[in-house]
mmCIF file with all atom_site columns, C-alpha atoms in Angstrom:
data_model
loop_
_atom_site.group_PDB
_atom_site.id
_atom_site.type_symbol
_atom_site.label_atom_id
_atom_site.label_alt_id
_atom_site.label_comp_id
_atom_site.label_asym_id
_atom_site.label_entity_id
_atom_site.label_seq_id
_atom_site.pdbx_PDB_ins_code
_atom_site.Cartn_x
_atom_site.Cartn_y
_atom_site.Cartn_z
_atom_site.occupancy
_atom_site.B_iso_or_equiv
_atom_site.pdbx_formal_charge
_atom_site.auth_seq_id
_atom_site.auth_comp_id
_atom_site.auth_asym_id
_atom_site.auth_atom_id
_atom_site.pdbx_PDB_model_num
ATOM 1   C CA . UNK A 1 1   ? -2.265 16.676  28.295 1.00 45.00 ? 21  UNK A CA 1
ATOM 2   C CA . UNK A 1 2   ? -1.317 16.268  24.653 1.00 52.00 ? 22  UNK A CA 1
ATOM 3   C CA . UNK A 1 3   ? -2.894 16.103  21.046 1.00 53.00 ? 23  UNK A CA 1
ATOM 4   C CA . UNK A 1 4   ? -0.486 12.428  20.897 1.00 53.00 ? 24  UNK A CA 1
ATOM 5   C CA . UNK A 1 5   ? -0.035 11.942  24.145 1.00 54.00 ? 25  UNK A CA 1
ATOM 6   C CA . UNK A 1 6   ? -3.439 8.954   25.337 1.00 53.00 ? 26  UNK A CA 1
ATOM 7   C CA . UNK A 1 7   ? -2.571 7.646   22.113 1.00 52.00 ? 27  UNK A CA 1
ATOM 8   C CA . UNK A 1 8   ? 0.631  6.650   22.977 1.00 55.00 ? 28  UNK A CA 1
ATOM 9   C CA . UNK A 1 9   ? -0.539 5.761   26.857 1.00 52.00 ? 29  UNK A CA 1
ATOM 10  C CA . UNK A 1 10  ? -3.553 3.604   25.212 1.00 53.00 ? 30  UNK A CA 1
ATOM 11  C CA . UNK A 1 11  ? -0.576 2.319   22.980 1.00 57.00 ? 31  UNK A CA 1
ATOM 12  C CA . UNK A 1 12  ? 1.479  0.736   25.956 1.00 54.00 ? 32  UNK A CA 1
ATOM 13  C CA . UNK A 1 13  ? -1.082 0.103   27.830 1.00 56.00 ? 33  UNK A CA 1
ATOM 14  C CA . UNK A 1 14  ? -2.402 -2.303  25.402 1.00 54.00 ? 34  UNK A CA 1
ATOM 15  C CA . UNK A 1 15  ? 0.317  -3.922  24.642 1.00 54.00 ? 35  UNK A CA 1
ATOM 16  C CA . UNK A 1 16  ? 1.460  -4.103  28.286 1.00 50.00 ? 36  UNK A CA 1
ATOM 17  C CA . UNK A 1 17  ? -1.521 -5.895  28.820 1.00 48.00 ? 37  UNK A CA 1
ATOM 18  C CA . UNK A 1 18  ? -0.826 -8.514  25.916 1.00 49.00 ? 38  UNK A CA 1
ATOM 19  C CA . UNK A 1 19  ? 2.264  -9.135  27.363 1.00 48.00 ? 39  UNK A CA 1
ATOM 20  C CA . UNK A 1 20  ? 0.607  -10.388 30.123 1.00 49.00 ? 40  UNK A CA 1
ATOM 21  C CA . UNK A 1 21  ? -1.642 -12.756 28.815 1.00 48.00 ? 41  UNK A CA 1
ATOM 22  C CA . UNK A 1 22  ? -1.725 -16.111 29.715 1.00 50.00 ? 42  UNK A CA 1
ATOM 23  C CA . UNK A 1 23  ? 1.112  -18.419 27.087 1.00 59.00 ? 43  UNK A CA 1
ATOM 24  C CA . UNK A 1 24  ? 0.007  -21.750 25.592 1.00 57.00 ? 44  UNK A CA 1
ATOM 25  C CA . UNK A 1 25  ? 2.484  -24.439 24.163 1.00 82.00 ? 45  UNK A CA 1
ATOM 26  C CA . UNK A 1 26  ? 1.723  -27.476 22.625 1.00 88.00 ? 46  UNK A CA 1
ATOM 27  C CA . UNK A 1 27  ? 1.532  -30.870 25.371 1.00 92.00 ? 47  UNK A CA 1
ATOM 28  C CA . UNK A 1 28  ? 3.825  -33.768 24.955 1.00 93.00 ? 48  UNK A CA 1
ATOM 29  C CA . UNK A 1 29  ? 1.902  -36.848 26.106 1.00 94.00 ? 49  UNK A CA 1
ATOM 30  C CA . UNK A 1 30  ? 2.268  -40.006 26.001 1.00 94.00 ? 50  UNK A CA 1
ATOM 31  C CA . UNK A 1 31  ? 0.842  -42.040 29.132 1.00 91.00 ? 51  UNK A CA 1
ATOM 32  C CA . UNK A 1 32  ? 3.674  -43.065 32.198 1.00 89.00 ? 52  UNK A CA 1
ATOM 33  C CA . UNK A 1 33  ? 6.352  -41.148 31.221 1.00 90.00 ? 53  UNK A CA 1
ATOM 34  C CA . UNK A 1 34  ? 8.775  -38.077 32.318 1.00 90.00 ? 54  UNK A CA 1
ATOM 35  C CA . UNK A 1 35  ? 9.714  -35.289 31.603 1.00 89.00 ? 55  UNK A CA 1
ATOM 36  C CA . UNK A 1 36  ? 13.654 -36.540 31.176 1.00 93.00 ? 56  UNK A CA 1
ATOM 37  C CA . UNK A 1 37  ? 12.762 -38.964 29.080 1.00 95.00 ? 57  UNK A CA 1
ATOM 38  C CA . UNK A 1 38  ? 9.924  -36.536 26.574 1.00 94.00 ? 58  UNK A CA 1
ATOM 39  C CA . UNK A 1 39  ? 13.015 -34.238 26.306 1.00 95.00 ? 59  UNK A CA 1
ATOM 40  C CA . UNK A 1 40  ? 15.252 -37.402 24.890 1.00 97.00 ? 60  UNK A CA 1
ATOM 41  C CA . UNK A 1 41  ? 12.761 -38.171 22.659 1.00 97.00 ? 61  UNK A CA 1
ATOM 42  C CA . UNK A 1 42  ? 12.001 -34.572 21.665 1.00 96.00 ? 62  UNK A CA 1
ATOM 43  C CA . UNK A 1 43  ? 15.996 -34.192 20.830 1.00 96.00 ? 63  UNK A CA 1
ATOM 44  C CA . UNK A 1 44  ? 15.759 -37.805 18.780 1.00 98.00 ? 64  UNK A CA 1
ATOM 45  C CA . UNK A 1 45  ? 13.958 -36.221 16.615 1.00 97.00 ? 65  UNK A CA 1
ATOM 46  C CA . UNK A 1 46  ? 15.002 -32.527 16.301 1.00 96.00 ? 66  UNK A CA 1
ATOM 47  C CA . UNK A 1 47  ? 18.750 -34.921 15.720 1.00 97.00 ? 67  UNK A CA 1
ATOM 48  C CA . UNK A 1 48  ? 17.271 -36.589 13.160 1.00 98.00 ? 68  UNK A CA 1
ATOM 49  C CA . UNK A 1 49  ? 15.239 -33.107 11.452 1.00 97.00 ? 69  UNK A CA 1
ATOM 50  C CA . UNK A 1 50  ? 18.678 -31.319 11.306 1.00 96.00 ? 70  UNK A CA 1
ATOM 51  C CA . UNK A 1 51  ? 20.099 -34.313 8.727  1.00 97.00 ? 71  UNK A CA 1
ATOM 52  C CA . UNK A 1 52  ? 17.000 -34.933 7.316  1.00 98.00 ? 72  UNK A CA 1
ATOM 53  C CA . UNK A 1 53  ? 16.487 -31.476 6.628  1.00 97.00 ? 73  UNK A CA 1
ATOM 54  C CA . UNK A 1 54  ? 19.362 -28.997 6.194  1.00 95.00 ? 74  UNK A CA 1
ATOM 55  C CA . UNK A 1 55  ? 19.061 -24.952 7.990  1.00 95.00 ? 75  UNK A CA 1
ATOM 56  C CA . UNK A 1 56  ? 18.256 -22.537 4.749  1.00 96.00 ? 76  UNK A CA 1
ATOM 57  C CA . UNK A 1 57  ? 18.836 -19.050 6.750  1.00 96.00 ? 77  UNK A CA 1
ATOM 58  C CA . UNK A 1 58  ? 17.099 -15.794 4.683  1.00 97.00 ? 78  UNK A CA 1
ATOM 59  C CA . UNK A 1 59  ? 18.413 -13.060 5.999  1.00 96.00 ? 79  UNK A CA 1
ATOM 60  C CA . UNK A 1 60  ? 15.204 -10.206 5.315  1.00 95.00 ? 80  UNK A CA 1
ATOM 61  C CA . UNK A 1 61  ? 15.679 -5.705  5.813  1.00 94.00 ? 81  UNK A CA 1
ATOM 62  C CA . UNK A 1 62  ? 13.229 -4.080  6.808  1.00 91.00 ? 82  UNK A CA 1
ATOM 63  C CA . UNK A 1 63  ? 13.370 -0.252  5.868  1.00 90.00 ? 83  UNK A CA 1
ATOM 64  C CA . UNK A 1 64  ? 12.878 3.110   8.068  1.00 89.00 ? 84  UNK A CA 1
ATOM 65  C CA . UNK A 1 65  ? 10.473 5.237   8.692  1.00 90.00 ? 85  UNK A CA 1
ATOM 66  C CA . UNK A 1 66  ? 10.358 8.476   10.415 1.00 91.00 ? 86  UNK A CA 1
ATOM 67  C CA . UNK A 1 67  ? 6.894  10.654  11.099 1.00 90.00 ? 87  UNK A CA 1
ATOM 68  C CA . UNK A 1 68  ? 7.674  14.101  11.698 1.00 90.00 ? 88  UNK A CA 1
ATOM 69  C CA . UNK A 1 69  ? 5.259  14.384  13.735 1.00 88.00 ? 89  UNK A CA 1
ATOM 70  C CA . UNK A 1 70  ? 2.967  17.512  13.703 1.00 91.00 ? 90  UNK A CA 1
ATOM 71  C CA . UNK A 1 71  ? 3.976  20.942  14.629 1.00 90.00 ? 91  UNK A CA 1
ATOM 72  C CA . UNK A 1 72  ? 1.622  23.694  16.738 1.00 89.00 ? 92  UNK A CA 1
ATOM 73  C CA . UNK A 1 73  ? 2.084  26.881  16.665 1.00 89.00 ? 93  UNK A CA 1
ATOM 74  C CA . UNK A 1 74  ? 0.686  30.089  19.186 1.00 84.00 ? 94  UNK A CA 1
ATOM 75  C CA . UNK A 1 75  ? 1.301  33.379  19.840 1.00 82.00 ? 95  UNK A CA 1
ATOM 76  C CA . UNK A 1 76  ? 2.642  34.985  22.877 1.00 78.00 ? 96  UNK A CA 1
ATOM 77  C CA . UNK A 1 77  ? 3.490  39.111  23.746 1.00 69.00 ? 97  UNK A CA 1
ATOM 78  C CA . UNK A 1 78  ? 5.104  38.441  26.936 1.00 66.00 ? 98  UNK A CA 1
ATOM 79  C CA . UNK A 1 79  ? 7.677  40.738  24.856 1.00 61.00 ? 99  UNK A CA 1
ATOM 80  C CA . UNK A 1 80  ? 5.467  43.213  25.553 1.00 64.00 ? 100 UNK A CA 1
ATOM 81  C CA . UNK A 1 81  ? 3.525  44.725  22.965 1.00 68.00 ? 101 UNK A CA 1
ATOM 82  C CA . UNK A 1 82  ? 5.484  42.454  20.589 1.00 71.00 ? 102 UNK A CA 1
ATOM 83  C CA . UNK A 1 83  ? 4.136  39.276  20.024 1.00 77.00 ? 103 UNK A CA 1
ATOM 84  C CA . UNK A 1 84  ? 6.401  36.061  19.140 1.00 80.00 ? 104 UNK A CA 1
ATOM 85  C CA . UNK A 1 85  ? 4.966  33.432  18.199 1.00 83.00 ? 105 UNK A CA 1
ATOM 86  C CA . UNK A 1 86  ? 5.567  29.824  18.929 1.00 85.00 ? 106 UNK A CA 1
ATOM 87  C CA . UNK A 1 87  ? 5.954  25.828  18.206 1.00 88.00 ? 107 UNK A CA 1
ATOM 88  C CA . UNK A 1 88  ? 6.694  22.950  19.307 1.00 88.00 ? 108 UNK A CA 1
ATOM 89  C CA . UNK A 1 89  ? 7.659  19.362  17.902 1.00 84.00 ? 109 UNK A CA 1
ATOM 90  C CA . UNK A 1 90  ? 4.072  17.216  19.048 1.00 85.00 ? 110 UNK A CA 1
ATOM 91  C CA . UNK A 1 91  ? 4.778  13.058  18.505 1.00 85.00 ? 111 UNK A CA 1
ATOM 92  C CA . UNK A 1 92  ? 7.232  12.788  16.073 1.00 85.00 ? 112 UNK A CA 1
ATOM 93  C CA . UNK A 1 93  ? 9.467  9.510   16.451 1.00 87.00 ? 113 UNK A CA 1
ATOM 94  C CA . UNK A 1 94  ? 12.211 7.437   14.055 1.00 91.00 ? 114 UNK A CA 1
ATOM 95  C CA . UNK A 1 95  ? 12.475 3.445   13.708 1.00 90.00 ? 115 UNK A CA 1
ATOM 96  C CA . UNK A 1 96  ? 15.749 2.831   11.725 1.00 94.00 ? 116 UNK A CA 1
ATOM 97  C CA . UNK A 1 97  ? 15.742 0.289   9.946  1.00 95.00 ? 117 UNK A CA 1
ATOM 98  C CA . UNK A 1 98  ? 16.052 -3.629  10.853 1.00 94.00 ? 118 UNK A CA 1
ATOM 99  C CA . UNK A 1 99  ? 16.969 -6.411  9.870  1.00 95.00 ? 119 UNK A CA 1
ATOM 100 C CA . UNK A 1 100 ? 16.723 -9.967  10.593 1.00 94.00 ? 120 UNK A CA 1
ATOM 101 C CA . UNK A 1 101 ? 17.147 -13.555 9.897  1.00 96.00 ? 121 UNK A CA 1
ATOM 102 C CA . UNK A 1 102 ? 15.166 -17.133 9.943  1.00 96.00 ? 122 UNK A CA 1
ATOM 103 C CA . UNK A 1 103 ? 14.988 -20.476 9.104  1.00 96.00 ? 123 UNK A CA 1
ATOM 104 C CA . UNK A 1 104 ? 13.049 -21.320 5.815  1.00 97.00 ? 124 UNK A CA 1
ATOM 105 C CA . UNK A 1 105 ? 12.709 -24.899 6.015  1.00 97.00 ? 125 UNK A CA 1
ATOM 106 C CA . UNK A 1 106 ? 11.535 -24.288 10.271 1.00 95.00 ? 126 UNK A CA 1
ATOM 107 C CA . UNK A 1 107 ? 8.087  -24.680 9.417  1.00 96.00 ? 127 UNK A CA 1
ATOM 108 C CA . UNK A 1 108 ? 8.621  -28.745 7.768  1.00 97.00 ? 128 UNK A CA 1
ATOM 109 C CA . UNK A 1 109 ? 10.991 -29.112 10.225 1.00 96.00 ? 129 UNK A CA 1
ATOM 110 C CA . UNK A 1 110 ? 8.370  -28.288 13.300 1.00 95.00 ? 130 UNK A CA 1
ATOM 111 C CA . UNK A 1 111 ? 6.533  -31.233 10.981 1.00 96.00 ? 131 UNK A CA 1
ATOM 112 C CA . UNK A 1 112 ? 8.893  -33.543 10.799 1.00 98.00 ? 132 UNK A CA 1
ATOM 113 C CA . UNK A 1 113 ? 9.874  -33.746 14.114 1.00 97.00 ? 133 UNK A CA 1
ATOM 114 C CA . UNK A 1 114 ? 5.940  -34.261 14.753 1.00 96.00 ? 134 UNK A CA 1
ATOM 115 C CA . UNK A 1 115 ? 5.532  -36.787 13.343 1.00 98.00 ? 135 UNK A CA 1
ATOM 116 C CA . UNK A 1 116 ? 8.574  -38.543 14.458 1.00 98.00 ? 136 UNK A CA 1
ATOM 117 C CA . UNK A 1 117 ? 6.390  -38.397 18.474 1.00 97.00 ? 137 UNK A CA 1
ATOM 118 C CA . UNK A 1 118 ? 3.396  -39.650 17.381 1.00 97.00 ? 138 UNK A CA 1
ATOM 119 C CA . UNK A 1 119 ? 5.315  -42.904 15.642 1.00 98.00 ? 139 UNK A CA 1
ATOM 120 C CA . UNK A 1 120 ? 7.352  -42.561 19.139 1.00 97.00 ? 140 UNK A CA 1
ATOM 121 C CA . UNK A 1 121 ? 3.619  -43.018 20.698 1.00 97.00 ? 141 UNK A CA 1
ATOM 122 C CA . UNK A 1 122 ? 3.617  -39.743 22.106 1.00 96.00 ? 142 UNK A CA 1
ATOM 123 C CA . UNK A 1 123 ? 0.510  -37.183 20.994 1.00 95.00 ? 143 UNK A CA 1
ATOM 124 C CA . UNK A 1 124 ? 0.493  -33.676 20.290 1.00 94.00 ? 144 UNK A CA 1
ATOM 125 C CA . UNK A 1 125 ? -0.818 -31.351 22.456 1.00 93.00 ? 145 UNK A CA 1
ATOM 126 C CA . UNK A 1 126 ? -1.058 -28.099 20.841 1.00 91.00 ? 146 UNK A CA 1
ATOM 127 C CA . UNK A 1 127 ? -2.444 -24.565 23.078 1.00 89.00 ? 147 UNK A CA 1
ATOM 128 C CA . UNK A 1 128 ? -2.464 -25.959 26.396 1.00 90.00 ? 148 UNK A CA 1
ATOM 129 C CA . UNK A 1 129 ? -2.113 -23.315 29.355 1.00 91.00 ? 149 UNK A CA 1
ATOM 130 C CA . UNK A 1 130 ? 0.440  -24.495 31.770 1.00 93.00 ? 150 UNK A CA 1
ATOM 131 C CA . UNK A 1 131 ? -0.376 -25.892 34.616 1.00 92.00 ? 151 UNK A CA 1
ATOM 132 C CA . UNK A 1 132 ? -0.385 -23.420 37.190 1.00 93.00 ? 152 UNK A CA 1
ATOM 133 C CA . UNK A 1 133 ? 0.947  -25.280 40.621 1.00 94.00 ? 153 UNK A CA 1
ATOM 134 C CA . UNK A 1 134 ? 2.669  -27.643 42.265 1.00 92.00 ? 154 UNK A CA 1
ATOM 135 C CA . UNK A 1 135 ? -1.421 -30.579 42.486 1.00 94.00 ? 155 UNK A CA 1
ATOM 136 C CA . UNK A 1 136 ? -2.985 -28.972 39.127 1.00 93.00 ? 156 UNK A CA 1
ATOM 137 C CA . UNK A 1 137 ? 0.413  -30.228 37.140 1.00 91.00 ? 157 UNK A CA 1
ATOM 138 C CA . UNK A 1 138 ? 1.344  -33.999 39.550 1.00 91.00 ? 158 UNK A CA 1
ATOM 139 C CA . UNK A 1 139 ? -2.510 -34.837 38.198 1.00 92.00 ? 159 UNK A CA 1
ATOM 140 C CA . UNK A 1 140 ? -1.274 -33.871 34.346 1.00 91.00 ? 160 UNK A CA 1
ATOM 141 C CA . UNK A 1 141 ? 1.312  -36.069 34.689 1.00 89.00 ? 161 UNK A CA 1
ATOM 142 C CA . UNK A 1 142 ? -1.053 -38.922 36.841 1.00 90.00 ? 162 UNK A CA 1
ATOM 143 C CA . UNK A 1 143 ? -3.122 -38.611 33.398 1.00 91.00 ? 163 UNK A CA 1
ATOM 144 C CA . UNK A 1 144 ? -4.143 -41.705 31.640 1.00 92.00 ? 164 UNK A CA 1
ATOM 145 C CA . UNK A 1 145 ? -5.798 -40.485 28.900 1.00 92.00 ? 165 UNK A CA 1
ATOM 146 C CA . UNK A 1 146 ? -5.197 -36.907 26.311 1.00 92.00 ? 166 UNK A CA 1
ATOM 147 C CA . UNK A 1 147 ? -8.442 -36.322 27.142 1.00 91.00 ? 167 UNK A CA 1
ATOM 148 C CA . UNK A 1 148 ? -7.035 -35.766 31.272 1.00 91.00 ? 168 UNK A CA 1
ATOM 149 C CA . UNK A 1 149 ? -4.076 -33.414 30.218 1.00 90.00 ? 169 UNK A CA 1
ATOM 150 C CA . UNK A 1 150 ? -5.956 -29.619 31.196 1.00 90.00 ? 170 UNK A CA 1
ATOM 151 C CA . UNK A 1 151 ? -2.627 -27.875 30.842 1.00 92.00 ? 171 UNK A CA 1
ATOM 152 C CA . UNK A 1 152 ? 0.305  -28.501 29.928 1.00 92.00 ? 172 UNK A CA 1
ATOM 153 C CA . UNK A 1 153 ? 2.666  -30.070 32.613 1.00 91.00 ? 173 UNK A CA 1
ATOM 154 C CA . UNK A 1 154 ? 6.735  -29.971 30.588 1.00 87.00 ? 174 UNK A CA 1
ATOM 155 C CA . UNK A 1 155 ? 6.411  -26.160 29.840 1.00 85.00 ? 175 UNK A CA 1
ATOM 156 C CA . UNK A 1 156 ? 10.101 -26.198 30.634 1.00 85.00 ? 176 UNK A CA 1
ATOM 157 C CA . UNK A 1 157 ? 11.008 -28.702 27.088 1.00 86.00 ? 177 UNK A CA 1
ATOM 158 C CA . UNK A 1 158 ? 13.423 -27.162 24.911 1.00 84.00 ? 178 UNK A CA 1
ATOM 159 C CA . UNK A 1 159 ? 11.828 -27.251 21.690 1.00 80.00 ? 179 UNK A CA 1
#
């Protein structure tokens, strides 16, 4: 293997393993409430938040980056007595400039939505992993208080 092949392999492996992690989401809990009712209440709170707090978009730019890599040279005598030098460039890459748009008011709008949902009687439970199977989801939907909620049964809610 070349000098940087093992480093690139380690970086790509770490990225792949990170992608396999268990996602966590915020669970909405209110006893005896269907997923449809939760989505309707969530939508009402989101609409109210957009009316109260306008969007404030900004575009951010990230400059590009060029790494020329290393040059690895070696000598060869394949052509009779004449010595030749061959060089290879290893590990170079270019990342082009990029831009992305973000809403600066999104965090405060989420706080508005959270307060609205609490006023409607919901508990917001962050960091709940999705239910692994139908039995676990059914048990979570029957929970009578937030302490009984072992997983998030509503991962398909449109937050």
